[in-house]
Coordinates of N, CA and C in Angstrom, one line a residue:
M21 N 31.1 -71.4 43.1 CA 31.6 -71.0 41.8 C 30.5 -70.3 40.9
R22 N 29.3 -71.0 41.0 CA 28.2 -70.5 40.2 C 27.8 -69.1 40.7
A23 N 27.8 -69.0 42.0 CA 27.4 -67.7 42.6 C 28.4 -66.6 42.2
T24 N 29.7 -66.9 42.1 CA 30.7 -65.9 41.7 C 30.4 -65.6 40.2
L25 N 30.2 -66.5 39.4 CA 29.9 -66.3 37.9 C 28.6 -65.4 37.8
F26 N 27.6 -65.8 38.6 CA 26.3 -65.1 38.5 C 26.6 -63.6 38.9
L27 N 27.3 -63.4 40.0 CA 27.6 -62.0 40.5 C 28.4 -61.3 39.5
L28 N 29.4 -61.9 38.8 CA 30.2 -61.3 37.8 C 29.3 -60.9 36.6
L29 N 28.4 -61.8 36.2 CA 27.4 -61.5 35.1 C 26.6 -60.3 35.4
I30 N 26.1 -60.2 36.7 CA 25.2 -59.1 37.1 C 26.0 -57.8 37.0
L31 N 27.3 -57.8 37.5 CA 28.1 -56.6 37.5 C 28.4 -56.2 36.0
L32 N 28.6 -57.1 35.2 CA 28.9 -56.9 33.8 C 27.7 -56.2 33.1
I33 N 26.5 -56.7 33.3 CA 25.3 -56.2 32.8 C 25.1 -54.8 33.3
A34 N 25.2 -54.6 34.6 CA 25.1 -53.3 35.2 C 26.0 -52.3 34.6
G35 N 27.3 -52.7 34.4 CA 28.3 -51.8 33.8 C 27.9 -51.4 32.4
C36 N 27.4 -52.3 31.7 CA 27.0 -52.0 30.3 C 25.8 -51.0 30.3
R37 N 24.9 -51.2 31.2 CA 23.7 -50.3 31.2 C 24.2 -48.9 31.6
E38 N 25.1 -48.8 32.5 CA 25.6 -47.5 32.9 C 26.2 -46.7 31.7
Q39 N 26.9 -47.4 30.8 CA 27.5 -46.8 29.7 C 26.5 -46.2 28.7
N40 N 25.3 -46.8 28.7 CA 24.3 -46.3 27.8 C 23.5 -45.1 28.3
K41 N 23.7 -44.8 29.6 CA 23.0 -43.6 30.1 C 23.7 -42.4 29.6
P42 N 23.0 -41.4 29.2 CA 23.6 -40.1 28.8 C 24.2 -39.4 30.0
K43 N 25.4 -38.8 29.8 CA 26.0 -38.1 30.9 C 25.3 -36.8 31.1
L44 N 25.2 -36.3 32.3 CA 24.5 -35.1 32.6 C 25.1 -33.9 31.8
G45 N 26.4 -33.8 31.8 CA 27.0 -32.7 31.2 C 26.8 -32.7 29.7
A46 N 26.8 -33.9 29.1 CA 26.5 -34.0 27.6 C 25.1 -33.6 27.3
T47 N 24.2 -34.0 28.1 CA 22.8 -33.6 27.9 C 22.6 -32.1 28.0
T48 N 23.1 -31.5 29.0 CA 23.0 -30.1 29.2 C 23.7 -29.3 28.1
Q49 N 24.8 -29.8 27.6 CA 25.5 -29.2 26.6 C 24.8 -29.3 25.3
A50 N 24.2 -30.4 25.0 CA 23.4 -30.6 23.7 C 22.2 -29.6 23.7
K51 N 21.5 -29.5 24.9 CA 20.4 -28.6 25.0 C 20.8 -27.2 24.8
S52 N 21.9 -26.8 25.4 CA 22.4 -25.5 25.3 C 22.8 -25.1 23.8
S53 N 23.4 -26.1 23.1 CA 23.8 -25.7 21.8 C 22.7 -25.5 20.8
T54 N 21.5 -26.0 21.1 CA 20.3 -25.9 20.2 C 19.4 -24.8 20.8
A55 N 19.6 -24.3 21.9 CA 18.7 -23.3 22.6 C 18.7 -22.0 21.7
K56 N 17.5 -21.5 21.7 CA 17.4 -20.2 20.9 C 17.5 -19.0 21.8
E57 N 17.3 -19.2 23.1 CA 17.5 -18.1 24.1 C 18.8 -18.1 24.7
K58 N 19.4 -16.9 25.0 CA 20.7 -16.9 25.6 C 20.6 -17.3 27.1
P59 N 21.5 -18.0 27.6 CA 21.5 -18.4 29.1 C 21.5 -17.1 29.9
L60 N 20.9 -17.2 31.0 CA 20.8 -16.0 31.9 C 22.1 -15.5 32.5
D61 N 23.1 -16.4 32.6 CA 24.3 -16.1 33.2 C 25.4 -15.6 32.1
V62 N 25.0 -15.4 30.9 CA 25.9 -15.0 29.9 C 25.4 -13.6 29.4
P63 N 26.3 -12.6 29.5 CA 25.8 -11.2 29.2 C 26.0 -10.9 27.7
F64 N 26.3 -11.8 26.8 CA 26.5 -11.6 25.4 C 25.4 -12.2 24.6
P65 N 25.1 -11.6 23.4 CA 24.1 -12.3 22.5 C 24.7 -13.7 22.1
V66 N 23.8 -14.6 22.0 CA 24.1 -16.0 21.5 C 23.3 -16.2 20.2
Y67 N 24.1 -16.4 19.1 CA 23.5 -16.6 17.8 C 23.7 -18.0 17.2
D68 N 22.8 -18.4 16.4 CA 23.1 -19.5 15.4 C 23.6 -18.7 14.2
Y69 N 23.9 -19.4 13.1 CA 24.5 -18.6 12.0 C 23.4 -17.7 11.4
A70 N 22.2 -18.1 11.4 CA 21.1 -17.2 10.8 C 21.0 -15.9 11.6
G71 N 21.2 -16.0 12.9 CA 21.2 -14.8 13.7 C 22.5 -13.9 13.6
L72 N 23.6 -14.6 13.3 CA 24.9 -13.9 13.1 C 25.0 -13.2 11.7
A73 N 24.4 -13.8 10.7 CA 24.5 -13.4 9.3 C 24.3 -11.9 9.1
P74 N 23.3 -11.3 9.7 CA 23.1 -9.8 9.5 C 24.4 -9.0 9.9
L75 N 25.1 -9.5 10.9 CA 26.3 -8.7 11.4 C 27.4 -8.8 10.4
L76 N 27.3 -9.8 9.5 CA 28.4 -10.1 8.5 C 28.1 -9.4 7.2
N77 N 26.9 -8.7 7.1 CA 26.5 -8.1 5.8 C 25.8 -6.7 6.0
Q78 N 26.3 -5.9 6.9 CA 25.7 -4.6 7.1 C 26.1 -3.6 6.0
K79 N 25.2 -2.9 5.6 CA 25.4 -1.8 4.6 C 25.1 -0.5 5.3
D80 N 26.0 0.0 6.0 CA 25.7 1.2 6.9 C 26.8 2.3 6.8
G81 N 27.7 2.2 5.8 CA 28.8 3.2 5.7 C 30.0 2.9 6.6
K82 N 29.9 1.9 7.4 CA 31.0 1.6 8.3 C 31.9 0.5 7.7
T83 N 33.2 0.5 8.3 CA 34.0 -0.6 8.0 C 33.9 -1.5 9.3
H84 N 33.7 -2.8 9.0 CA 33.4 -3.8 10.1 C 34.6 -4.8 10.2
I85 N 35.1 -5.0 11.4 CA 36.0 -6.0 11.7 C 35.3 -7.1 12.4
I86 N 35.3 -8.3 11.9 CA 34.6 -9.4 12.5 C 35.7 -10.5 12.8
N87 N 36.0 -10.7 14.1 CA 37.1 -11.6 14.4 C 36.5 -12.9 15.1
F88 N 36.9 -14.0 14.5 CA 36.4 -15.3 15.1 C 37.5 -15.9 16.0
W89 N 37.2 -16.1 17.2 CA 38.2 -16.5 18.2 C 37.6 -17.4 19.3
A90 N 38.4 -17.9 20.2 CA 37.9 -18.6 21.4 C 39.0 -18.5 22.5
T91 N 38.5 -18.6 23.7 CA 39.4 -18.4 24.8 C 40.5 -19.5 24.9
W92 N 40.2 -20.7 24.3 CA 41.1 -21.8 24.4 C 42.1 -21.8 23.2
C93 N 42.0 -20.8 22.4 CA 42.9 -20.7 21.2 C 44.0 -19.6 21.5
K94 N 45.2 -20.1 21.8 CA 46.3 -19.3 22.2 C 46.6 -18.1 21.2
P95 N 46.7 -18.4 19.9 CA 46.9 -17.3 18.9 C 45.8 -16.3 18.9
C96 N 44.6 -16.8 19.1 CA 43.4 -15.8 19.2 C 43.6 -14.9 20.4
V97 N 43.9 -15.4 21.5 CA 44.1 -14.6 22.7 C 45.3 -13.7 22.6
E98 N 46.3 -14.1 22.0 CA 47.5 -13.3 21.8 C 47.2 -12.1 20.9
E99 N 46.4 -12.2 19.9 CA 46.1 -11.1 19.0 C 45.0 -10.1 19.5
L100 N 44.2 -10.5 20.5 CA 43.2 -9.7 20.9 C 43.6 -8.3 21.4
P101 N 44.7 -8.1 22.1 CA 45.2 -6.8 22.5 C 45.4 -5.9 21.2
D102 N 45.9 -6.5 20.2 CA 46.1 -5.7 18.9 C 44.8 -5.3 18.3
F103 N 43.8 -6.1 18.3 CA 42.5 -5.8 17.8 C 41.9 -4.7 18.7
E104 N 42.0 -4.8 20.0 CA 41.5 -3.8 20.9 C 42.1 -2.5 20.7
R105 N 43.4 -2.5 20.5 CA 44.2 -1.2 20.3 C 43.7 -0.6 19.0
T106 N 43.7 -1.4 18.0 CA 43.2 -0.9 16.7 C 41.8 -0.3 16.8
F107 N 40.9 -1.0 17.4 CA 39.5 -0.5 17.5 C 39.5 0.8 18.3
A108 N 40.3 0.9 19.4 CA 40.3 2.1 20.2 C 40.8 3.3 19.3
E109 N 41.7 3.1 18.5 CA 42.3 4.1 17.6 C 41.3 4.5 16.4
Q110 N 40.5 3.5 16.0 CA 39.7 3.7 14.8 C 38.2 3.8 15.0
K111 N 37.7 3.6 16.2 CA 36.3 3.6 16.4 C 35.6 5.0 16.0
D112 N 36.4 6.1 16.1 CA 35.8 7.4 15.6 C 35.9 7.6 14.1
N113 N 36.5 6.6 13.4 CA 36.6 6.7 12.0 C 35.6 5.7 11.3
N114 N 34.5 5.5 11.9 CA 33.4 4.7 11.3 C 33.9 3.2 11.2
V115 N 34.6 2.8 12.2 CA 35.0 1.4 12.3 C 34.3 0.7 13.4
S116 N 33.7 -0.5 13.2 CA 33.2 -1.3 14.3 C 33.9 -2.6 14.4
M117 N 33.8 -3.2 15.6 CA 34.5 -4.5 15.7 C 33.6 -5.4 16.5
T118 N 33.4 -6.6 16.0 CA 32.7 -7.7 16.6 C 33.6 -8.9 16.9
L119 N 33.6 -9.3 18.1 CA 34.4 -10.5 18.5 C 33.5 -11.7 18.6
V120 N 33.6 -12.6 17.7 CA 32.7 -13.7 17.6 C 33.3 -14.9 18.3
S121 N 32.9 -15.2 19.5 CA 33.4 -16.3 20.3 C 32.9 -17.6 19.8
L122 N 33.8 -18.6 19.6 CA 33.4 -19.9 19.2 C 33.6 -20.9 20.4
D123 N 33.7 -20.3 21.6 CA 33.8 -21.2 22.8 C 32.5 -22.1 22.9
M124 N 32.8 -23.2 23.5 CA 31.7 -24.2 23.7 C 30.8 -23.7 24.9
P125 N 29.5 -24.1 24.8 CA 28.6 -23.6 25.9 C 29.1 -23.9 27.3
S126 N 29.7 -25.0 27.5 CA 30.2 -25.3 28.9 C 31.3 -24.3 29.3
M127 N 31.8 -23.5 28.4 CA 32.9 -22.6 28.8 C 32.4 -21.1 28.9
W128 N 31.2 -20.9 28.5 CA 30.7 -19.5 28.5 C 30.7 -18.8 29.9
S129 N 30.2 -19.4 30.9 CA 30.1 -18.7 32.2 C 31.4 -18.8 32.9
K130 N 32.1 -19.9 32.8 CA 33.3 -20.1 33.7 C 34.6 -19.6 33.0
R131 N 34.6 -19.4 31.7 CA 35.8 -19.0 31.1 C 35.6 -17.8 30.2
L132 N 34.6 -17.7 29.4 CA 34.5 -16.6 28.4 C 34.1 -15.3 29.2
V133 N 33.1 -15.3 30.0 CA 32.7 -14.1 30.7 C 33.8 -13.6 31.6
P134 N 34.5 -14.4 32.4 CA 35.6 -13.8 33.2 C 36.8 -13.3 32.3
F135 N 37.0 -14.0 31.2 CA 38.1 -13.5 30.3 C 37.8 -12.1 29.7
V136 N 36.5 -11.9 29.3 CA 36.1 -10.6 28.7 C 36.2 -9.5 29.8
K137 N 35.8 -9.8 31.0 CA 35.9 -8.8 32.1 C 37.3 -8.5 32.4
E138 N 38.1 -9.6 32.6 CA 39.5 -9.4 33.0 C 40.3 -8.6 32.0
N139 N 40.0 -8.8 30.7 CA 40.8 -8.1 29.7 C 40.1 -6.9 29.2
D140 N 39.0 -6.5 29.8 CA 38.2 -5.3 29.5 C 38.0 -5.1 28.0
L141 N 37.5 -6.2 27.3 CA 37.3 -6.1 25.9 C 36.2 -5.1 25.6
K142 N 36.5 -4.2 24.6 CA 35.6 -3.1 24.2 C 34.8 -3.5 23.0
G143 N 35.3 -4.4 22.2 CA 34.6 -4.8 21.0 C 33.3 -5.4 21.4
N144 N 32.4 -5.5 20.4 CA 31.1 -6.1 20.6 C 31.3 -7.6 20.7
V145 N 31.2 -8.2 21.8 CA 31.4 -9.7 22.0 C 30.0 -10.4 21.8
V146 N 30.0 -11.4 20.9 CA 28.9 -12.2 20.6 C 29.3 -13.7 20.6
I147 N 28.4 -14.6 20.8 CA 28.7 -16.0 20.8 C 28.0 -16.7 19.6
L148 N 28.8 -17.4 18.8 CA 28.2 -18.2 17.7 C 28.1 -19.6 18.2
D149 N 26.9 -20.1 18.4 CA 26.6 -21.4 18.9 C 25.7 -22.1 17.8
D150 N 26.4 -22.7 16.8 CA 25.8 -23.4 15.7 C 26.6 -24.6 15.4
P151 N 26.1 -25.8 15.7 CA 26.9 -27.0 15.5 C 27.0 -27.4 14.0
K152 N 26.3 -26.7 13.2 CA 26.3 -27.1 11.7 C 27.5 -26.3 11.0
M153 N 28.7 -26.6 11.5 CA 29.9 -25.9 11.0 C 30.1 -26.1 9.5
N154 N 29.8 -27.2 9.0 CA 30.0 -27.5 7.6 C 29.0 -26.7 6.7
D155 N 27.9 -26.2 7.3 CA 27.0 -25.3 6.6 C 27.4 -23.9 6.7
W156 N 27.8 -23.4 7.9 CA 28.0 -21.9 8.0 C 29.4 -21.5 7.7
I157 N 30.4 -22.3 7.8 CA 31.8 -21.9 7.5 C 31.9 -21.5 6.1
P158 N 31.5 -22.2 5.1 CA 31.6 -21.8 3.7 C 30.8 -20.5 3.3
K159 N 29.8 -20.3 4.2 CA 29.0 -19.0 3.9 C 29.7 -17.8 4.4
I160 N 30.6 -18.0 5.3 CA 31.5 -16.8 5.7 C 32.6 -16.6 4.7
D161 N 33.2 -17.7 4.3 CA 34.2 -17.7 3.2 C 34.3 -19.1 2.6
K162 N 34.2 -19.2 1.3 CA 34.2 -20.5 0.6 C 35.5 -21.2 0.8
D163 N 36.6 -20.5 1.0 CA 37.9 -21.2 1.1 C 38.3 -21.4 2.6
W164 N 37.5 -21.0 3.5 CA 37.9 -21.1 4.9 C 37.7 -22.5 5.4
G165 N 38.8 -23.1 6.0 CA 38.7 -24.4 6.6 C 38.2 -24.5 8.0
G166 N 37.9 -23.3 8.6 CA 37.3 -23.3 9.9 C 38.3 -23.0 11.0
G167 N 39.6 -22.9 10.7 CA 40.6 -22.7 11.7 C 40.5 -21.2 12.2
I168 N 40.9 -21.1 13.5 CA 40.9 -19.7 14.1 C 42.3 -19.5 14.7
P169 N 42.7 -18.2 14.8 CA 41.9 -17.0 14.6 C 41.6 -16.8 13.1
A170 N 40.5 -16.1 12.8 CA 40.2 -15.7 11.4 C 39.4 -14.4 11.5
T171 N 39.5 -13.6 10.5 CA 38.9 -12.3 10.5 C 38.3 -11.9 9.2
L172 N 37.2 -11.3 9.3 CA 36.5 -10.8 8.1 C 36.5 -9.3 8.3
I173 N 36.9 -8.5 7.2 CA 36.9 -7.1 7.2 C 36.1 -6.7 6.0
Y174 N 35.1 -5.8 6.2 CA 34.3 -5.4 5.0 C 33.7 -4.1 5.3
N175 N 33.3 -3.4 4.2 CA 32.4 -2.2 4.2 C 31.5 -2.3 3.0
D176 N 30.8 -1.2 2.7 CA 29.8 -1.2 1.6 C 30.4 -1.6 0.3
N177 N 31.7 -1.4 0.1 CA 32.3 -1.6 -1.3 C 33.3 -2.7 -1.4
K178 N 33.8 -3.2 -0.3 CA 34.9 -4.2 -0.3 C 34.7 -5.2 0.8
R179 N 35.2 -6.4 0.6 CA 35.1 -7.5 1.6 C 36.4 -8.4 1.4
A180 N 37.0 -8.7 2.6 CA 38.2 -9.6 2.5 C 38.1 -10.5 3.8
F181 N 38.5 -11.8 3.6 CA 38.6 -12.7 4.7 C 40.0 -13.2 4.9
Y182 N 40.4 -13.2 6.1 CA 41.8 -13.6 6.5 C 41.8 -14.8 7.4
P183 N 42.2 -16.0 7.0 CA 42.1 -17.2 7.8 C 43.4 -17.4 8.6
H184 N 43.8 -16.3 9.3 CA 45.1 -16.3 10.1 C 45.0 -15.2 11.1
G185 N 46.0 -15.2 12.0 CA 46.1 -14.2 13.0 C 46.8 -12.9 12.4
F186 N 46.7 -11.8 13.2 CA 47.3 -10.6 12.8 C 48.2 -10.0 13.9
T187 N 49.2 -9.3 13.5 CA 49.9 -8.4 14.5 C 49.2 -7.1 14.4
Y188 N 49.5 -6.1 15.2 CA 49.0 -4.8 15.2 C 49.2 -4.1 13.8
E189 N 50.5 -4.2 13.4 CA 50.9 -3.6 12.1 C 50.2 -4.2 10.9
E190 N 50.1 -5.6 10.9 CA 49.4 -6.2 9.8 C 47.9 -5.9 9.8
L191 N 47.3 -5.8 10.9 CA 45.8 -5.5 11.0 C 45.6 -4.1 10.5
N192 N 46.4 -3.1 10.9 CA 46.3 -1.7 10.5 C 46.6 -1.6 9.0
K193 N 47.5 -2.3 8.5 CA 47.8 -2.2 7.0 C 46.6 -2.7 6.2
E194 N 46.0 -3.8 6.7 CA 44.8 -4.3 5.9 C 43.6 -3.3 6.1
L195 N 43.5 -2.8 7.3 CA 42.3 -1.9 7.6 C 42.4 -0.6 6.8
L196 N 43.6 -0.2 6.5 CA 43.8 1.0 5.7 C 43.2 0.8 4.3
K197 N 43.2 -0.4 3.8 CA 42.7 -0.7 2.4 C 41.2 -0.4 2.4
F198 N 40.6 -0.4 3.6 CA 39.1 -0.2 3.7 C 38.7 1.2 4.1
T199 N 39.6 1.8 4.8 CA 39.2 3.2 5.4 C 39.7 4.3 4.5
N200 N 40.6 4.0 3.6 CA 41.1 5.1 2.7 C 40.5 5.1 1.4

């Protein structure tokens, strides 16, 4: 009986010690989220907010569409063809488009890269990898709760933030306010 209790105690202690070990995936993910260099297997720029901020404030005579999205967000994925179509029609009219992926580092190679290739996305795809969401979300828009899809449209004279998805018609209607 004592041997059984002793064995049970050993297994219990071993089980507790196992729970305290960091999981390999969690360690890798934490290191990736704070890394300053982009991973070699991701063909897109990876920014923290400080690196992304210049893209949100360019004074270059263009109208900029900045779309915040992720591959795991169904409404985001559904609106991307409308953004791509609009960009294809407007890129010669001094319009640029940046697609800011909010995918987690563990999804970059296995999900984001194939998605961009399969859908032949023409917009400038970048990755925002900054875990300090409570710091950077209000810098993009003070009223934004962080939900996606969300879009910032701006030029040298005007700026508007849209915390919702767009149809092709809605996006073009808003874009006309900046290009006319």
